[in-house]
Amino acid sequence: MRQDQEDPYQRRSAQVYAAADRAGSGSVASPRPVLYDAVLLDRDGTLIEDVPYNGDPEKVRPVPGARAALDRLRAAGLRLAVVTNQSGLARGYFTGEQMRAVHARVEELLGRFDAWLVCPHDDADGCDCRKPAPGLVHGAARELGTTASRCVLVGDIGRDVSAALAAGAAGVLVPTPVTRPEEIAAAGWVATDLPAAVGEILRRQLAVQPSAPPTERVRTALVVRSDSAGDVLVTGPAIRAVAAGAERVVLLCGPRGRAAANLLPGVDEIIEHPLPWIDPLPGPVDPEAIRGLTARLGALGADQAVVFTSFHQSALPLALLLRMAGIDRIAAISDDYPGSLLDIRHRVPVGVPEPERALSLAAAAGHRLPDGDEPVLRLRRDAVPPRPADLGDPGYVVLHPGSAASSRACPPEVATRIAGALTDAGHRVLVTGSPDERAITARVAAAGGTDLGGRTDLVGLAAIVADAGAVVVGNTGPAHLAAAAGVPVVSLFAPTVPFGQWGPYRVPTVRLGDAAAPCRDTRAASCPVTGHPCLSGIEPDEVVDALRTLAVSGGGGP
Ligand SMILES: [Zn+2]
């Protein structure tokens, strides 16, 4: 509904008006930016000072630096929308006409926005647009001719970030004195003020675009991602970027990541070898094995190597082997001084999502995703079989309580209560887990659901996840399988690593759990705190509510 139509009080949908003459301008000749088309901005407390239920244009005061920051976004070709809860309309504190006068004043001071999306409802209305519901974000994306995953939303409270994540958009929190500490802890991306948020949006956007096109075609590129399935999956977009600029891509992975490597598009050949400086449970260094690996890498004749790592891993030991194997062009992220081991020493600030971190390294090596290949996790279509027929229709909820790292697993008693609550709410629940998690999955499924513990390898799990309505899972591989299938995630996220780096990427997500628990940022594999408090406090009703927010309805429900 456009804002210049009436009547807000009679409508269930959010109000929209757009400046259609501007939408889409500025993107004619240049390739589409890799990450974002649009920036969505909360109004009160983000663009202008929060004056509760303001209907008076004279009281509009932009936050410091707002005009210049917005103009930077406009100059970069990004479209802008305002997404704002205005329950004062429902409550009769001001009229639609007064609100439009306020918005006219905002545009007078801050310049034109391409769309305004307003939720006129109150919490009691149960609409799908009042933040933290994702309706305004979806509406803005539609109005701007893009998708939510190509939008980033800037807001000052947890509701704003939650709405963004529930739509699959990125969310930046710019706290004010009224922002609650737990909202700040839960946000994956926090900026000190609006200009800083804008600076970081533009920096991330530029970081994944090569500054210069590759000087010569790469014949064989060696890409490296050791460690586990999740690590390999989140590197997928960067590997596709390299594949777009190389004739042949060889992936070196470890045994823990091999099954995921088989699923990645763009990979022509896989070499599996454990790297003792990466593996979390390393064996002793075997000089003979290392010599063998070096010889095998040398035989590839690769003319470029791109070594992907997590922020706590070092690329340098492998870079030395690659040098000894005769590879001339080596790129990696390294804070440690690399001497002559790297040709491209790339650096990335903390907090950047792992897929973007890897894409920025690919960009530094001269590669970008081609137009039409979105920077989302993806699996090879031909590698995932149909799911078993005995699981019934699509739309079930996959509950995956376990994790290779127990610190990131959902406590079995919590998972059991979640299974019961989901079943009571009309959801069909499939409980999945590895062969050694069978005791837990049996116990959880006994409370409601079908026990698939031990029945699936990674590929089988990918097949089941692909047809799910949602996946309820901790910070572990299956969360990234869900992201790769575009399936919404209820993330029971232990904060041992930053959510902003490891949260489900570009897929509708609700984050649950205590983000400020003492395990925060410890990277602990087993919970260092008695009682696993980050996840043990999750109430099953929160999961039921999260599925409602994600518009996942119970299988046979109303
Ligand atoms: Zn609404």
Coordinates of C-alpha atoms and ligand atoms in Angstrom, one line a residue:
M1 CA 0.0 0.0 0.0
R2 CA 1.4 3.4 -0.9
Q3 CA 1.6 6.1 1.6
D4 CA -0.2 8.5 -0.6
Q5 CA -3.3 6.3 -0.5
E6 CA -5.5 5.8 2.5
D7 CA -6.6 4.4 4.9
P8 CA -3.8 3.1 7.2
Y9 CA -6.2 2.0 9.9
Q10 CA -8.2 -0.3 7.7
R11 CA -5.2 -2.1 6.2
R12 CA -3.4 -5.2 7.4
S13 CA -0.4 -4.6 5.2
A14 CA 2.4 -2.1 5.6
Q15 CA 2.2 1.2 3.7
V16 CA 4.6 1.9 0.9
Y17 CA 5.4 4.6 -1.4
A18 CA 8.3 4.7 -3.8
A19 CA 10.1 7.1 -6.0
A20 CA 10.0 4.8 -9.0
D21 CA 11.9 7.3 -11.1
R22 CA 15.0 6.7 -9.0
A23 CA 14.8 3.0 -8.4
G24 CA 17.3 1.2 -10.6
S25 CA 19.2 4.3 -11.7
G26 CA 23.0 4.3 -11.5
S27 CA 23.5 0.6 -12.3
V28 CA 23.4 0.7 -16.1
A29 CA 26.9 0.0 -17.3
S30 CA 28.8 -1.3 -14.2
P31 CA 28.4 -4.9 -13.1
R32 CA 26.0 -5.5 -10.3
P33 CA 27.6 -5.1 -6.9
V34 CA 28.4 -8.5 -5.3
L35 CA 26.8 -8.0 -2.0
Y36 CA 24.1 -5.3 -1.7
D37 CA 21.6 -3.4 -3.8
A38 CA 20.0 -1.4 -1.0
V39 CA 20.3 -0.1 2.5
L40 CA 17.2 0.0 4.7
L41 CA 17.2 2.5 7.6
D42 CA 15.1 2.5 10.7
R43 CA 13.8 6.1 11.3
D44 CA 13.6 7.0 15.0
G45 CA 16.9 6.8 16.8
T46 CA 18.7 5.8 13.6
L47 CA 18.1 8.6 11.0
I48 CA 16.6 11.2 13.4
E49 CA 16.5 11.7 17.1
D50 CA 13.8 9.7 18.7
V51 CA 10.9 11.9 19.7
P52 CA 8.2 9.5 20.9
Y53 CA 5.1 9.5 18.7
N54 CA 6.2 12.6 16.9
G55 CA 3.7 14.2 14.5
D56 CA 5.4 17.6 14.3
P57 CA 7.9 18.3 11.4
E58 CA 9.5 21.0 13.5
K59 CA 10.8 18.4 15.9
V60 CA 12.7 16.4 13.3
R61 CA 16.5 16.4 14.1
P62 CA 18.8 14.2 12.1
V63 CA 21.5 12.3 13.9
P64 CA 25.0 13.7 13.5
G65 CA 26.5 13.0 10.1
A66 CA 23.4 11.5 8.6
R67 CA 23.1 13.6 5.5
A68 CA 26.7 13.0 4.4
A69 CA 26.5 9.3 5.2
L70 CA 23.4 8.8 3.2
D71 CA 24.9 10.8 0.3
R72 CA 27.8 8.4 0.3
L73 CA 25.4 5.5 -0.1
R74 CA 23.6 7.3 -2.9
A75 CA 26.8 8.1 -4.7
A76 CA 27.8 4.4 -4.5
G77 CA 24.6 3.5 -6.4
L78 CA 22.8 2.0 -3.4
R79 CA 19.1 2.5 -3.1
L80 CA 17.7 3.7 0.2
A81 CA 14.5 2.9 2.0
V82 CA 13.1 3.8 5.4
V83 CA 11.5 0.9 7.4
T84 CA 9.7 2.2 10.4
N85 CA 7.3 1.0 13.1
Q86 CA 4.8 3.8 13.7
S87 CA 2.3 2.3 16.2
G88 CA 1.3 5.9 17.0
L89 CA -1.0 5.6 14.0
A90 CA -2.8 2.6 15.5
R91 CA -2.9 4.4 18.9
G92 CA -4.2 7.6 17.4
Y93 CA -1.3 9.8 18.7
F94 CA -0.9 11.3 15.2
T95 CA -2.6 11.1 11.8
G96 CA -1.3 9.8 8.6
E97 CA -1.2 13.3 7.3
Q98 CA 1.0 14.5 10.2
M99 CA 3.3 11.5 9.6
R100 CA 3.7 12.4 5.9
A101 CA 4.6 15.9 6.9
V102 CA 7.3 14.5 9.2
H103 CA 8.6 12.4 6.3
A104 CA 8.6 15.3 4.0
R105 CA 10.7 17.2 6.5
V106 CA 13.1 14.2 6.8
E107 CA 13.6 14.2 3.1
E108 CA 14.1 18.0 3.1
L109 CA 17.0 17.5 5.6
L110 CA 18.4 14.1 4.5
G111 CA 17.6 13.9 0.8
R112 CA 15.3 11.6 -1.1
F113 CA 14.6 8.0 -0.2
D114 CA 13.6 5.5 -2.8
A115 CA 10.9 4.0 -0.7
W116 CA 9.2 4.4 2.7
L117 CA 7.7 1.4 4.5
V118 CA 5.6 2.1 7.5
C119 CA 4.0 -0.4 9.9
P120 CA 1.0 1.4 11.2
H121 CA 0.1 -1.4 13.7
D122 CA 0.5 -2.1 17.3
D123 CA 2.0 -5.2 18.9
A124 CA -1.5 -6.5 19.7
D125 CA -2.5 -6.4 16.0
G126 CA -0.3 -9.4 15.3
C127 CA 0.6 -8.1 11.8
D128 CA 3.5 -9.5 9.8
C129 CA 5.2 -6.1 9.3
R130 CA 5.9 -4.7 12.7
K131 CA 9.5 -5.3 13.4
P132 CA 10.9 -7.8 14.6
A133 CA 8.6 -9.4 12.0
P134 CA 10.3 -9.4 8.6
G135 CA 7.4 -7.9 6.5
L136 CA 8.8 -4.4 6.1
V137 CA 12.1 -5.8 4.9
H138 CA 10.5 -8.0 2.3
G139 CA 8.3 -5.2 1.3
A140 CA 11.2 -2.7 0.9
A141 CA 13.2 -5.3 -1.1
R142 CA 10.2 -5.8 -3.4
E143 CA 9.6 -2.1 -3.8
L144 CA 13.3 -1.5 -4.7
G145 CA 13.3 -4.4 -7.2
T146 CA 15.7 -6.6 -5.3
T147 CA 15.6 -9.4 -2.6
A148 CA 16.0 -9.2 1.1
S149 CA 19.3 -11.0 1.0
R150 CA 20.7 -8.1 -1.1
C151 CA 19.7 -5.6 1.5
V152 CA 21.4 -4.4 4.7
L153 CA 19.3 -2.8 7.4
V154 CA 20.6 -0.3 9.9
G155 CA 18.7 0.2 13.2
D156 CA 19.2 1.1 16.8
I157 CA 17.4 -1.7 18.7
G158 CA 17.2 -5.5 18.7
R159 CA 13.9 -5.4 16.8
D160 CA 15.6 -3.9 13.8
V161 CA 18.3 -6.5 13.6
S162 CA 15.9 -9.3 14.2
A163 CA 13.6 -8.2 11.4
A164 CA 16.6 -8.0 9.1
L165 CA 17.8 -11.5 10.0
A166 CA 14.3 -13.0 9.8
A167 CA 14.1 -11.8 6.2
G168 CA 17.6 -13.1 5.3
A169 CA 19.0 -9.5 5.1
A170 CA 22.1 -8.3 7.0
G171 CA 21.5 -6.2 10.1
V172 CA 23.7 -3.5 11.6
L173 CA 23.0 -2.3 15.1
V174 CA 23.9 1.3 15.9
P175 CA 23.3 1.4 19.7
T176 CA 21.9 4.5 21.4
P177 CA 21.7 5.0 25.2
V178 CA 18.3 3.2 25.1
T179 CA 19.6 0.1 23.4
R180 CA 19.7 -2.8 25.8
P181 CA 23.0 -4.6 26.5
E182 CA 21.6 -8.0 25.5
E183 CA 20.6 -6.5 22.2
I184 CA 24.1 -5.3 21.6
A185 CA 25.5 -8.7 22.6
A186 CA 23.1 -10.6 20.3
A187 CA 23.9 -8.4 17.2
G188 CA 26.3 -9.9 14.8
W189 CA 27.3 -6.5 13.4
V190 CA 27.6 -3.4 15.6
A191 CA 28.7 0.1 14.5
T192 CA 29.3 3.1 16.8
D193 CA 27.2 5.6 14.8
L194 CA 25.5 5.9 11.4
P195 CA 28.5 7.2 9.5
A196 CA 30.5 4.3 10.8
A197 CA 27.8 1.8 9.8
V198 CA 27.8 3.3 6.3
G199 CA 31.6 3.3 6.1
E200 CA 31.6 -0.4 6.9
I201 CA 28.8 -1.3 4.5
L202 CA 30.7 0.4 1.7
R203 CA 34.0 -1.2 2.8
R204 CA 32.5 -4.7 2.7
Q205 CA 30.9 -4.0 -0.6
L206 CA 34.2 -2.9 -2.2
A207 CA 36.2 -5.6 -0.5
V208 CA 34.6 -8.4 -2.6
Q209 CA 35.2 -6.5 -5.9
P210 CA 38.6 -7.0 -7.5
S211 CA 40.3 -3.6 -7.8
A212 CA 41.6 -4.6 -11.2
P213 CA 40.5 -7.4 -13.6
P214 CA 42.9 -10.4 -13.7
T215 CA 45.8 -9.6 -16.0
E216 CA 45.9 -13.1 -17.4
R217 CA 43.6 -16.1 -17.5
V218 CA 44.4 -18.6 -14.7
R219 CA 44.7 -22.1 -16.1
T220 CA 44.8 -24.2 -12.9
A221 CA 43.9 -22.6 -9.5
L222 CA 44.6 -24.4 -6.3
V223 CA 42.2 -23.5 -3.5
V224 CA 42.6 -24.7 0.0
R225 CA 40.2 -25.0 2.9
S226 CA 41.1 -27.5 5.6
D227 CA 39.0 -28.2 8.7
S228 CA 35.4 -29.3 8.9
A229 CA 32.2 -29.4 6.7
G230 CA 30.9 -26.0 7.9
D231 CA 34.3 -24.4 7.1
V232 CA 34.3 -25.8 3.6
L233 CA 30.6 -24.9 2.9
V234 CA 31.1 -21.2 3.9
T235 CA 34.0 -21.0 1.6
G236 CA 31.8 -22.1 -1.4
P237 CA 31.0 -18.6 -2.8
A238 CA 34.7 -17.7 -2.8
I239 CA 35.6 -20.9 -4.6
R240 CA 32.9 -20.2 -7.2
A241 CA 34.5 -16.8 -7.7
V242 CA 37.9 -18.4 -8.3
A243 CA 36.2 -20.9 -10.6
A244 CA 34.7 -18.1 -12.7
G245 CA 38.3 -16.8 -13.4
A246 CA 40.1 -20.1 -13.8
E247 CA 39.9 -23.0 -16.3
R248 CA 40.4 -25.7 -13.6
V249 CA 40.0 -25.6 -9.8
V250 CA 41.6 -28.1 -7.5
L251 CA 40.5 -28.1 -3.9
L252 CA 42.8 -29.2 -1.1
C253 CA 40.7 -30.1 1.9
G254 CA 41.1 -32.2 5.1
P255 CA 39.3 -35.5 5.9
R256 CA 36.7 -33.7 8.1
G257 CA 35.7 -31.5 5.2
R258 CA 35.8 -34.0 2.3
A259 CA 32.1 -34.8 2.3
A260 CA 31.3 -31.1 2.0
A261 CA 33.9 -30.6 -0.6
N262 CA 32.2 -33.1 -2.8
L263 CA 29.1 -30.9 -2.8
L264 CA 30.7 -27.6 -3.9
P265 CA 30.0 -26.2 -7.4
G266 CA 33.1 -25.1 -9.3
V267 CA 35.5 -27.7 -8.0
D268 CA 37.0 -30.0 -10.7
E269 CA 39.3 -32.1 -8.5
I270 CA 39.8 -32.7 -4.8
I271 CA 42.9 -33.6 -2.9
E272 CA 42.3 -34.8 0.6
H273 CA 45.1 -34.5 3.1
P274 CA 45.2 -33.6 6.8
L275 CA 47.1 -30.5 7.7
P276 CA 48.6 -30.9 11.2
W277 CA 48.7 -27.1 11.8
I278 CA 44.9 -26.8 11.1
D279 CA 43.3 -30.1 12.3
P280 CA 41.7 -29.6 15.8
L281 CA 43.0 -33.1 16.9
P282 CA 46.2 -33.3 14.9
G283 CA 48.5 -36.3 14.7
P284 CA 52.2 -35.9 14.8
V285 CA 53.9 -34.3 11.8
D286 CA 54.9 -37.0 9.4
P287 CA 57.8 -35.8 7.2
E288 CA 57.2 -38.4 4.6
A289 CA 53.5 -37.5 4.3
I290 CA 54.4 -33.8 4.0
R291 CA 57.0 -34.5 1.3
G292 CA 54.4 -36.6 -0.5
L293 CA 51.8 -33.8 -0.3
T294 CA 54.4 -31.2 -1.6
A295 CA 55.2 -33.4 -4.6
R296 CA 51.6 -33.9 -5.4
L297 CA 50.9 -30.2 -5.2
G298 CA 53.9 -29.5 -7.4
A299 CA 52.6 -32.0 -10.0
L300 CA 49.4 -29.9 -10.4
G301 CA 51.2 -27.2 -12.3
A302 CA 48.9 -24.6 -10.6
D303 CA 49.6 -21.1 -11.7
Q304 CA 47.8 -19.6 -8.7
A305 CA 47.0 -20.8 -5.1
V306 CA 44.4 -19.2 -2.8
V307 CA 44.6 -20.4 0.7
F308 CA 41.5 -19.9 2.8
T309 CA 41.6 -20.0 6.6
S310 CA 39.7 -19.0 9.6
F311 CA 41.0 -16.0 11.6
H312 CA 42.6 -18.3 14.2
Q313 CA 44.4 -20.4 11.6
S314 CA 47.7 -19.8 9.9
A315 CA 48.1 -20.1 6.1
L316 CA 51.9 -19.8 6.3
P317 CA 53.0 -23.4 6.8
L318 CA 51.1 -24.4 3.7
A319 CA 52.4 -21.4 1.8
L320 CA 55.9 -22.7 2.5
L321 CA 55.0 -26.1 1.0
L322 CA 53.4 -24.3 -2.0
R323 CA 56.6 -22.4 -2.6
M324 CA 58.6 -25.6 -2.4
A325 CA 56.1 -27.1 -4.9
G326 CA 57.0 -24.3 -7.2
I327 CA 53.7 -22.3 -7.2
D328 CA 54.4 -18.7 -8.1
R329 CA 51.3 -16.8 -7.1
I330 CA 50.0 -17.4 -3.6
A331 CA 47.3 -15.4 -1.8
A332 CA 46.2 -15.8 1.8
I333 CA 44.9 -13.8 4.7
S334 CA 47.7 -13.3 7.2
D335 CA 48.1 -11.0 10.1
D336 CA 51.5 -12.7 10.8
Y337 CA 54.4 -11.4 8.8
P338 CA 54.7 -13.7 5.7
G339 CA 58.1 -12.8 4.5
S340 CA 58.4 -14.1 0.9
L341 CA 55.8 -16.8 1.4
L342 CA 52.8 -14.8 0.0
D343 CA 52.4 -12.7 -3.2
I344 CA 49.1 -11.3 -1.9
R345 CA 48.9 -10.8 1.8
H346 CA 45.3 -10.0 2.5
R347 CA 43.9 -8.7 5.8
V348 CA 40.3 -8.6 7.0
P349 CA 38.9 -6.9 10.1
V350 CA 37.2 -9.1 12.7
G351 CA 33.4 -9.6 12.5
V352 CA 33.1 -10.1 8.7
P353 CA 30.9 -13.1 7.8
E354 CA 33.2 -16.1 6.8
P355 CA 31.8 -16.3 3.3
E356 CA 32.5 -12.6 2.7
R357 CA 35.9 -12.9 4.3
A358 CA 36.8 -15.6 1.9
L359 CA 35.2 -13.7 -1.1
S360 CA 37.4 -10.7 -0.2
L361 CA 40.5 -12.9 -0.5
A362 CA 39.3 -14.2 -3.8
A363 CA 38.8 -10.6 -4.9
A364 CA 42.3 -9.7 -3.7
A365 CA 43.5 -12.6 -6.0
G366 CA 41.6 -11.0 -8.9
H367 CA 38.3 -13.0 -8.8
R368 CA 34.7 -12.1 -8.3
L369 CA 31.4 -13.9 -8.6
P370 CA 29.9 -13.5 -12.0
D371 CA 26.6 -11.5 -12.4
G372 CA 23.8 -13.9 -11.7
D373 CA 25.7 -16.0 -9.1
E374 CA 24.5 -14.6 -5.8
P375 CA 27.0 -14.7 -2.9
V376 CA 25.0 -17.4 -1.1
L377 CA 26.1 -20.9 -0.1
R378 CA 25.2 -23.4 -2.7
L379 CA 25.5 -27.1 -3.4
R380 CA 25.9 -29.0 -6.7
R381 CA 22.4 -30.0 -7.7
D382 CA 23.6 -33.3 -9.1
A383 CA 25.4 -34.2 -5.9
V384 CA 22.3 -34.2 -3.6
P385 CA 20.0 -37.2 -4.1
P386 CA 16.2 -37.1 -3.5
R387 CA 15.3 -37.5 0.1
P388 CA 13.9 -40.9 1.2
A389 CA 10.2 -41.2 0.2
D390 CA 9.1 -42.4 3.7
L391 CA 9.6 -39.0 5.2
G392 CA 6.3 -37.7 3.8
D393 CA 5.7 -34.3 2.3
P394 CA 8.1 -31.3 2.4
G395 CA 7.7 -28.7 5.0
Y396 CA 8.8 -30.7 8.1
V397 CA 11.1 -29.2 10.8
V398 CA 14.5 -30.7 11.1
L399 CA 15.8 -30.6 14.7
H400 CA 19.5 -31.3 14.9
P401 CA 20.6 -31.3 18.5
G402 CA 24.2 -32.4 18.2
S403 CA 27.5 -30.9 17.1
A404 CA 31.0 -32.2 16.7
A405 CA 31.9 -29.6 19.3
S406 CA 29.8 -30.2 22.4
S407 CA 30.0 -26.5 23.4
R408 CA 27.8 -25.7 20.4
A409 CA 25.4 -28.6 20.8
C410 CA 21.9 -28.1 22.2
P411 CA 21.5 -29.7 25.7
P412 CA 19.5 -32.9 25.2
E413 CA 16.9 -31.9 27.8
V414 CA 16.3 -28.6 26.0
A415 CA 16.1 -30.4 22.6
T416 CA 13.6 -32.9 24.1
R417 CA 11.3 -30.1 25.3
I418 CA 11.7 -28.3 21.9
A419 CA 10.6 -31.5 20.1
G420 CA 7.6 -31.8 22.3
A421 CA 6.6 -28.2 21.9
L422 CA 7.0 -28.3 18.1
T423 CA 4.9 -31.4 17.8
D424 CA 2.2 -29.9 20.0
A425 CA 2.2 -26.8 17.7
G426 CA 1.4 -29.0 14.7
H427 CA 4.9 -29.3 13.3
R428 CA 6.2 -32.6 11.9
V429 CA 9.7 -33.0 13.5
L430 CA 12.6 -35.0 12.1
V431 CA 15.4 -35.4 14.6
T432 CA 18.8 -35.9 12.9
G433 CA 22.2 -36.7 14.2
S434 CA 25.4 -38.6 13.5
P435 CA 25.8 -42.3 14.3
D436 CA 27.4 -41.5 17.7
E437 CA 24.6 -39.1 18.6
R438 CA 21.9 -41.9 18.3
A439 CA 21.3 -42.1 22.0
I440 CA 20.5 -38.4 22.1
T441 CA 18.3 -38.3 18.9
A442 CA 16.3 -41.3 20.2
R443 CA 15.7 -39.5 23.5
V444 CA 14.7 -36.3 21.8
A445 CA 12.5 -37.9 19.2
A446 CA 10.7 -39.8 21.9
A447 CA 9.2 -36.5 23.0
G448 CA 7.8 -35.9 19.5
G449 CA 9.2 -36.6 16.1
T450 CA 10.9 -39.2 13.9
D451 CA 14.3 -40.4 14.9
L452 CA 16.7 -40.3 12.0
G453 CA 19.9 -40.4 14.2
G454 CA 22.7 -42.2 12.4
R455 CA 20.6 -42.7 9.2
T456 CA 22.2 -39.9 7.3
D457 CA 25.7 -39.0 6.1
L458 CA 26.3 -35.4 5.0
V459 CA 24.8 -35.9 1.6
G460 CA 21.8 -37.6 3.0
L461 CA 21.3 -34.8 5.5
A462 CA 21.6 -32.3 2.7
A463 CA 18.8 -34.1 0.9
I464 CA 16.5 -34.0 4.0
V465 CA 17.3 -30.4 4.9
A466 CA 16.6 -29.2 1.3
D467 CA 12.9 -30.1 1.7
A468 CA 12.5 -28.8 5.3
G469 CA 10.3 -25.8 6.2
A470 CA 13.0 -24.9 8.7
V471 CA 16.0 -26.3 10.5
V472 CA 16.5 -25.9 14.3
V473 CA 20.2 -26.3 14.9
G474 CA 23.2 -25.0 16.8
N475 CA 26.3 -23.5 15.2
T476 CA 27.3 -26.5 13.2
G477 CA 27.5 -27.9 9.7
P478 CA 23.8 -28.6 9.1
A479 CA 23.1 -24.8 9.7
H480 CA 25.2 -24.1 6.7
L481 CA 23.5 -26.9 4.7
A482 CA 20.2 -25.2 5.5
A483 CA 21.7 -21.9 4.3
A484 CA 22.9 -23.6 1.1
A485 CA 19.4 -24.9 0.5
G486 CA 17.7 -21.5 1.3
V487 CA 15.9 -23.1 4.2
P488 CA 15.2 -20.8 7.2
V489 CA 17.2 -21.5 10.4
V490 CA 16.3 -21.2 14.0
S491 CA 19.9 -20.8 15.3
L492 CA 20.5 -22.1 18.8
F493 CA 23.8 -20.2 18.7
A494 CA 26.4 -20.7 21.4
P495 CA 28.5 -17.5 21.4
T496 CA 31.9 -19.3 21.6
V497 CA 32.6 -17.7 18.2
P498 CA 31.1 -14.4 16.8
F499 CA 27.6 -14.8 15.4
G500 CA 28.4 -12.1 12.8
Q501 CA 31.1 -14.4 11.4
W502 CA 29.5 -17.8 11.8
G503 CA 25.8 -17.3 11.8
P504 CA 23.7 -18.8 9.0
Y505 CA 24.6 -16.7 5.9
R506 CA 21.9 -14.9 3.8
V507 CA 19.1 -17.1 4.8
P508 CA 16.1 -16.1 7.1
T509 CA 17.3 -16.7 10.6
V510 CA 16.1 -16.3 14.2
R511 CA 18.9 -16.3 16.7
L512 CA 18.1 -17.8 20.2
G513 CA 20.3 -18.4 23.3
D514 CA 22.2 -16.1 25.6
A515 CA 24.7 -14.2 23.5
A516 CA 26.4 -12.7 26.6
A517 CA 27.0 -16.1 28.3
P518 CA 30.5 -16.5 29.8
C519 CA 31.6 -18.8 27.0
R520 CA 31.4 -15.9 24.6
D521 CA 34.4 -15.7 22.2
T522 CA 36.3 -18.5 24.0
R523 CA 36.3 -20.8 20.9
A524 CA 35.9 -23.6 23.4
A525 CA 35.1 -27.0 21.9
S526 CA 33.5 -28.2 25.1
C527 CA 31.5 -25.8 27.3
P528 CA 33.8 -24.1 29.9
V529 CA 30.8 -23.1 32.0
T530 CA 28.8 -25.4 34.3
G531 CA 25.3 -26.0 33.0
H532 CA 25.9 -24.8 29.4
P533 CA 24.0 -21.6 30.2
C534 CA 24.2 -20.1 26.8
L535 CA 21.7 -22.7 25.4
S536 CA 20.1 -24.3 28.5
G537 CA 17.9 -21.3 29.1
I538 CA 16.2 -21.5 25.7
E539 CA 12.4 -22.0 26.2
P540 CA 10.6 -24.3 23.7
D541 CA 8.0 -21.6 23.1
E542 CA 10.8 -19.3 21.7
V543 CA 11.4 -21.9 19.0
V544 CA 7.7 -22.1 18.2
D545 CA 7.5 -18.3 18.0
A546 CA 10.6 -18.2 15.9
L547 CA 9.0 -20.5 13.3
R548 CA 6.0 -18.3 13.3
T549 CA 8.2 -15.3 12.6
L550 CA 9.8 -17.2 9.8
A551 CA 6.4 -18.0 8.4
V552 CA 6.9 -21.7 8.8
S553 CA 3.5 -23.2 9.6
G554 CA 2.8 -26.5 11.3
G555 CA 2.5 -29.4 8.8
G556 CA -1.1 -30.2 9.3
G557 CA -1.9 -27.0 11.1
P558 CA -4.5 -24.3 10.3
Ligands
ZN1 ZN 2.4 -4.0 10.8

